[in-house]
GROMACS .gro file of C-alpha atoms in nm:
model
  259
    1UNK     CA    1  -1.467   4.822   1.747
    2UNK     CA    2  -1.328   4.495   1.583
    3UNK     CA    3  -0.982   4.411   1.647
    4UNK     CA    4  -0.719   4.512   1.360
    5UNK     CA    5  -0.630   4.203   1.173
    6UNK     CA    6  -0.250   4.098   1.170
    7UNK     CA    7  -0.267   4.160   0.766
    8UNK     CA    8  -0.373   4.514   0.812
    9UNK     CA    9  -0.144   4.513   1.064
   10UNK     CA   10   0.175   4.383   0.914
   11UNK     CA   11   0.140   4.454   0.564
   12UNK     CA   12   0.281   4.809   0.571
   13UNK     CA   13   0.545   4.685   0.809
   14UNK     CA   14   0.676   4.388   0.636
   15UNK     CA   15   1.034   4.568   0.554
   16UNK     CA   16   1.105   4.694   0.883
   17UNK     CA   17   1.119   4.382   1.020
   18UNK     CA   18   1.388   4.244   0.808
   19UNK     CA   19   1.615   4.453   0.924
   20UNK     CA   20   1.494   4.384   1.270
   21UNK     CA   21   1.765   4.300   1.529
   22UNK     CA   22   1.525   4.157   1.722
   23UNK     CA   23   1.383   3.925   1.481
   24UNK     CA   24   1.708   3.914   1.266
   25UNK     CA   25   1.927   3.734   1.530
   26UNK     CA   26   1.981   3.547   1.843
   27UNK     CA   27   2.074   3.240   2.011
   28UNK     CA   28   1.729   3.075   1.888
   29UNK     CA   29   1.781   3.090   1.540
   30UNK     CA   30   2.152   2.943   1.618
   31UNK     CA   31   1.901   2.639   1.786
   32UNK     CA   32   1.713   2.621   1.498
   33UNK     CA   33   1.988   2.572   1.279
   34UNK     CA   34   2.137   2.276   1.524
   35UNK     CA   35   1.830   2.103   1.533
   36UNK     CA   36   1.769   2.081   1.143
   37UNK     CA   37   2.149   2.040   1.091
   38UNK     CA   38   2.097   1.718   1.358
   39UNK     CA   39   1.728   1.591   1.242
   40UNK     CA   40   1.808   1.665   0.873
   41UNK     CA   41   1.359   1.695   0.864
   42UNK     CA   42   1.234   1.684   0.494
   43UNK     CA   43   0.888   1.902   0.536
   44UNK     CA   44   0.905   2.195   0.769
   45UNK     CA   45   0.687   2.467   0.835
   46UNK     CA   46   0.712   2.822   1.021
   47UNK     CA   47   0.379   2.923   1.172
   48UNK     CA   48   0.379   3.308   1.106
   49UNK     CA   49   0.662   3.357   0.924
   50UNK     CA   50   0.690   3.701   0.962
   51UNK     CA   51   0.941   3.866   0.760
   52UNK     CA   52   1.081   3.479   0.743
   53UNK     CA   53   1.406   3.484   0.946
   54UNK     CA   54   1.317   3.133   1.103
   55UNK     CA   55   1.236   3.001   0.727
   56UNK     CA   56   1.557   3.166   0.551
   57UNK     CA   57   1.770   2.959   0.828
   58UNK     CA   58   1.626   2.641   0.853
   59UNK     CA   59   1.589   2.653   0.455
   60UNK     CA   60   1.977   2.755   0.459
   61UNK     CA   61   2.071   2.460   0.702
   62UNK     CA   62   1.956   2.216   0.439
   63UNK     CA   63   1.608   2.137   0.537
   64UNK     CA   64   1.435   1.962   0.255
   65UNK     CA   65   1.112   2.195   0.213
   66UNK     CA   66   1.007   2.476   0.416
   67UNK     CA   67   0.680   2.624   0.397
   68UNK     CA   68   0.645   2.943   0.551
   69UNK     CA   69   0.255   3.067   0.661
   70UNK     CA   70   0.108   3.401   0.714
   71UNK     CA   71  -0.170   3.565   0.691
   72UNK     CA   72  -0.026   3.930   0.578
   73UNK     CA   73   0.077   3.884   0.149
   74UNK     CA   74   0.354   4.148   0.217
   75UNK     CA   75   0.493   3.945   0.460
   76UNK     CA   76   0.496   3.633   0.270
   77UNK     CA   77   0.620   3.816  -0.071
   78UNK     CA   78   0.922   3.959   0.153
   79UNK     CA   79   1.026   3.580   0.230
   80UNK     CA   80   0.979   3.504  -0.158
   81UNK     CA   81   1.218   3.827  -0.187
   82UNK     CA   82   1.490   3.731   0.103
   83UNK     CA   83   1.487   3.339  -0.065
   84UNK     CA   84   1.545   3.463  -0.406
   85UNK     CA   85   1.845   3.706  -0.302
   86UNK     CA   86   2.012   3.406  -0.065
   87UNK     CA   87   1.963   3.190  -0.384
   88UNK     CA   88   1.689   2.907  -0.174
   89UNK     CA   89   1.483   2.794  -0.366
   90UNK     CA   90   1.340   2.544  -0.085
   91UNK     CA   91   1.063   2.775   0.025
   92UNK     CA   92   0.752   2.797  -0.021
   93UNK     CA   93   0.466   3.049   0.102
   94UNK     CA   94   0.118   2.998   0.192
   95UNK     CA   95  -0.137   3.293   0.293
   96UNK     CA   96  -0.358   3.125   0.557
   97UNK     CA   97  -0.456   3.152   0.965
   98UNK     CA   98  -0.266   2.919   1.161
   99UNK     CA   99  -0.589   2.818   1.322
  100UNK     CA  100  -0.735   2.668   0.999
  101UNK     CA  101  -0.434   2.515   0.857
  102UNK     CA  102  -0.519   2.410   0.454
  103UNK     CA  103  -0.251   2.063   0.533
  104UNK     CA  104  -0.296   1.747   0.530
  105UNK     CA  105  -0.239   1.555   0.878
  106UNK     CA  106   0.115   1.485   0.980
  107UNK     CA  107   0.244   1.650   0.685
  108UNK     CA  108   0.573   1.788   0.805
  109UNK     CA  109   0.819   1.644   1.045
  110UNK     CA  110   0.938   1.997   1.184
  111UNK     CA  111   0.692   2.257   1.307
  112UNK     CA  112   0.832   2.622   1.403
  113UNK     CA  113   0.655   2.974   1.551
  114UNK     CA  114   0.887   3.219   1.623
  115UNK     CA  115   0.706   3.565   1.788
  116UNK     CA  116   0.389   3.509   1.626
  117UNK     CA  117   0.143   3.332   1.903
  118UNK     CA  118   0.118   3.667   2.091
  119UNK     CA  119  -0.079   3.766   1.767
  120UNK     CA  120  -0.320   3.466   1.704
  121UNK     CA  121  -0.677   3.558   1.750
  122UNK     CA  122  -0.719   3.137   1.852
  123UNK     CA  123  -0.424   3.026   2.074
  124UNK     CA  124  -0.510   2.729   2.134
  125UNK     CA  125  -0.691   2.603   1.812
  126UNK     CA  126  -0.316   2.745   1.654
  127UNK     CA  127  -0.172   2.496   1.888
  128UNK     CA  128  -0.447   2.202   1.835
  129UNK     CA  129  -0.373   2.275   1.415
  130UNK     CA  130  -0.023   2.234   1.492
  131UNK     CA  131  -0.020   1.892   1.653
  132UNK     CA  132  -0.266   1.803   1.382
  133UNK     CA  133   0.002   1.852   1.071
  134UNK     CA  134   0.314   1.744   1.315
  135UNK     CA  135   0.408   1.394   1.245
  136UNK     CA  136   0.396   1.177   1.557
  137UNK     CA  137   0.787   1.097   1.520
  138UNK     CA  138   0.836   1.479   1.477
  139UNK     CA  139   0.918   1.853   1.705
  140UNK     CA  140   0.792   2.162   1.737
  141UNK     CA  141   0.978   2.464   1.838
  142UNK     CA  142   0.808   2.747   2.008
  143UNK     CA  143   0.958   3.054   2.022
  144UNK     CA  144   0.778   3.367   2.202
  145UNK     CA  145   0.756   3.688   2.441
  146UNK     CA  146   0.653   3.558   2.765
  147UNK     CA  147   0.501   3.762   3.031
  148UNK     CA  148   0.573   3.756   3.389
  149UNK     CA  149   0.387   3.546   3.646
  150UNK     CA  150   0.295   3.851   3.849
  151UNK     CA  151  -0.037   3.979   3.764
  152UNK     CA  152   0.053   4.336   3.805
  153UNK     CA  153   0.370   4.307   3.564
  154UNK     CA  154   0.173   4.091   3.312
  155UNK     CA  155  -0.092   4.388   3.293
  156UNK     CA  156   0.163   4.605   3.237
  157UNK     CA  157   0.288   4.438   2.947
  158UNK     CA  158   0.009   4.380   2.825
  159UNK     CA  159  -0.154   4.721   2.815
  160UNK     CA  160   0.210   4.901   2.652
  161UNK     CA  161   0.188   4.602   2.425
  162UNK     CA  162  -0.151   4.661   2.318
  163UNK     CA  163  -0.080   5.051   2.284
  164UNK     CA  164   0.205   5.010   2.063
  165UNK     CA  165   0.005   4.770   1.815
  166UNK     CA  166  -0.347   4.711   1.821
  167UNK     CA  167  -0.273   4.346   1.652
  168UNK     CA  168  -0.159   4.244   1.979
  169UNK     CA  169  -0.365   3.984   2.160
  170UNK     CA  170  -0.114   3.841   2.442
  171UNK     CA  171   0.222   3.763   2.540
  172UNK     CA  172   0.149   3.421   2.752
  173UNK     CA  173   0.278   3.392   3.043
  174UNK     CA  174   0.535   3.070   3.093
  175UNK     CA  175   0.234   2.843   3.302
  176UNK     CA  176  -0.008   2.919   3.049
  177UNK     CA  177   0.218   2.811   2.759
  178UNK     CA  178   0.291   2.465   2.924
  179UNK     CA  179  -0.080   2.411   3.004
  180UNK     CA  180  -0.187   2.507   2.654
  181UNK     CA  181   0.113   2.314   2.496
  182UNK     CA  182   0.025   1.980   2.721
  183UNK     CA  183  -0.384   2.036   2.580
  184UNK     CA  184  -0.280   2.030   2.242
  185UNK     CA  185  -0.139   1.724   2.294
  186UNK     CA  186   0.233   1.846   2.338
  187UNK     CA  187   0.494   1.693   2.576
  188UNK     CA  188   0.747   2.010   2.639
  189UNK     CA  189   1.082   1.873   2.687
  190UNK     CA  190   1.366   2.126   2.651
  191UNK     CA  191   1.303   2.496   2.741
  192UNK     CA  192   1.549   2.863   2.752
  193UNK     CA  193   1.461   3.178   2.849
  194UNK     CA  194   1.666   3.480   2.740
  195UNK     CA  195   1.599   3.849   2.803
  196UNK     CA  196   1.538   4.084   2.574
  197UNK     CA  197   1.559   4.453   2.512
  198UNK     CA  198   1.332   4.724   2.333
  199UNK     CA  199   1.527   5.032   2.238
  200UNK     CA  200   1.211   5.234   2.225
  201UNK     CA  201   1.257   5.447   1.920
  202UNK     CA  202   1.287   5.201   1.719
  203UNK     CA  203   1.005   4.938   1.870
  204UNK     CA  204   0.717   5.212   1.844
  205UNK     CA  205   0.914   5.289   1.433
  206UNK     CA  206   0.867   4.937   1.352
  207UNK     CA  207   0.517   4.914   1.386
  208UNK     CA  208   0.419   5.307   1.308
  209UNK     CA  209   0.252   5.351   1.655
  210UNK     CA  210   0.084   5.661   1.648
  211UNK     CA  211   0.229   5.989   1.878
  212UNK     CA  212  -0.079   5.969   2.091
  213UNK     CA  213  -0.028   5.616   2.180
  214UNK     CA  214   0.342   5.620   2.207
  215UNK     CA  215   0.308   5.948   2.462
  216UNK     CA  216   0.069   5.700   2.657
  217UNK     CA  217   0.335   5.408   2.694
  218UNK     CA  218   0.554   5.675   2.822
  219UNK     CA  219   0.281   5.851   3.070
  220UNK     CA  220   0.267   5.465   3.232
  221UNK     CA  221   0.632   5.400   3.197
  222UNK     CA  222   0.645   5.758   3.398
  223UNK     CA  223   0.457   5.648   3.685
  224UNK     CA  224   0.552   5.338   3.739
  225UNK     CA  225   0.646   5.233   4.104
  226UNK     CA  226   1.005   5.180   4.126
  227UNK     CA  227   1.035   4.811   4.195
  228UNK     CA  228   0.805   4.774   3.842
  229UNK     CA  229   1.014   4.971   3.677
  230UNK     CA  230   1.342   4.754   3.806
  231UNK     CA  231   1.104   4.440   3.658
  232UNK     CA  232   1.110   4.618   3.337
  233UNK     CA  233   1.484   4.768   3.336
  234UNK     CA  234   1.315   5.082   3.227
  235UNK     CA  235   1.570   5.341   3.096
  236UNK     CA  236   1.567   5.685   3.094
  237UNK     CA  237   1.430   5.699   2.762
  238UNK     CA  238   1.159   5.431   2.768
  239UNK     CA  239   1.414   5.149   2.633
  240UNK     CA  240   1.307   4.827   2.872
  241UNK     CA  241   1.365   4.440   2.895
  242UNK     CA  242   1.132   4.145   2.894
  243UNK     CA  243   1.192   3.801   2.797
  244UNK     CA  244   1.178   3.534   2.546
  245UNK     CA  245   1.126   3.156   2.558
  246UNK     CA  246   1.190   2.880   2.311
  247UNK     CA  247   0.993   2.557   2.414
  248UNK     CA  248   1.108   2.196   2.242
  249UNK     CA  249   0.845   1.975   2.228
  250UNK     CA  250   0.717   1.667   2.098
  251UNK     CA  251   0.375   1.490   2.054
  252UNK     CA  252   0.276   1.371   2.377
  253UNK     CA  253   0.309   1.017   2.249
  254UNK     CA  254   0.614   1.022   2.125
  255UNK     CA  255   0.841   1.215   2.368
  256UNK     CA  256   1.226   1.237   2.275
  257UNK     CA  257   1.445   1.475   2.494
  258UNK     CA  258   1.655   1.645   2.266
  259UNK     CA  259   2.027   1.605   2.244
   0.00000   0.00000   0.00000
């Protein structure tokens, strides 16, 4: 069976995740902000945009031009949408896989991906394509689910992940992000984790996971030993925490710690 593409799979879900709190908020778009309020960058672009909470921000703190990249059209028109009501007319969308990138070389001074890389069908030629259109003066900003370095926690994740929706591919765990980052010829140099926490109504509503799969995640959730469970801060009613990163980096060349 192929693998659902993230178009398929986001289309239909475009609107949910607008209202999002997940995606809507958080201490990372308050970075993202401070960064384009302090580096004032004239071309930025937001790897899969989503819904385009990371684009609507940075276009709002005064960035110059933002183009935001997806491959779902829903996704992209919902930006166009959210710009248009917040009166931005900096934006600008562009349907295309992050892995083939249809840019010029160093074309943008600020690169952002904010929960997208868990869906990328090419992790690391997404990462290679975004050192290729990053200026060598410039920063990226990568913003993700991690998964834990133990093997049985990381399967975990990975299988409820998977079960909720079939776009998934994987969250990366914190090692392999730094040794993909340093192959793509990225030089990490500012990192914060934060946790994060699924109330799981409403993350098996947002991406319409069928009742088969969603009584699944709860048979595992069910039977998990107790110290996993404590890993995941599994509630009662299948709510649970993992964590986020955001990674600063800049071409390995070039290497500026930020302020």
């Amino acid at each position: 069976m192929s693998h659902p593409s993230s178009q398929d799979a986001f289309d239909p879900r475009a609107a949910a995740y607008v209202t999002s709190p997940v995606h809507a908020q958080g201490p990372d778009l308050d970075r993202l902000e401070a960064i384009v309020r302090q580096r004032k960058p004239k071309r930025v672009i937001d790897l899969g945009c989503g819904s385009g909470h990371a684009a609507l921000r940075i276009a709002a703190a005064g960035a110059e031009a933002v183009t935001a990249v997806d491959v779902s059209p829903r996704m992209l028109e919902t930006v166009a949408e959210q710009a248009s009501a917040q009166g931005l007319d900096n934006i600008a969308t562009r349907q295309t896989d992050v892995a083939a990138l249809p840019f010029d070389d160093a074309s943008f001074d600020l690169l952002v991906t904010r929960f997208s890389a868990h869906h990328w069908h090419d992790f690391a030629g997404g990462l290679r394509e975004a050192r290729r259109v990053l200026r060598d003066d410039g920063m990226a900003v990568f913003i993700d689910v991690i998964a834990a370095e133990d093997t049985q926690v990381d399967t975990y994740l990975q299988t409820i992940e998977t079960l909720r929706d079939p776009s998934h591919v994987r969250d990366y765990r914190l090692s392999e992000w730094m040794l993909a980052l340093g192959e793509a010829g990225f030089a990490p140099c500012a990192l914060s984790r934060r946790p994060l926490h699924m109330q799981f109504e409403r993350w098996v509503a947002r991406t319409h996971t069928p009742d088969a799969h969603v009584q699944a995640i709860r048979s595992l959730q069910q039977g998990m030993e107790p110290a996993l469970a404590r890993a995941f801060d599994l509630r009662e009613d299948g709510s649970f925490g993992f964590e986020a990163v955001t990674i600063e980096a800049a071409p390995a060349q070039q290497m500026v710690v930020p302020d």
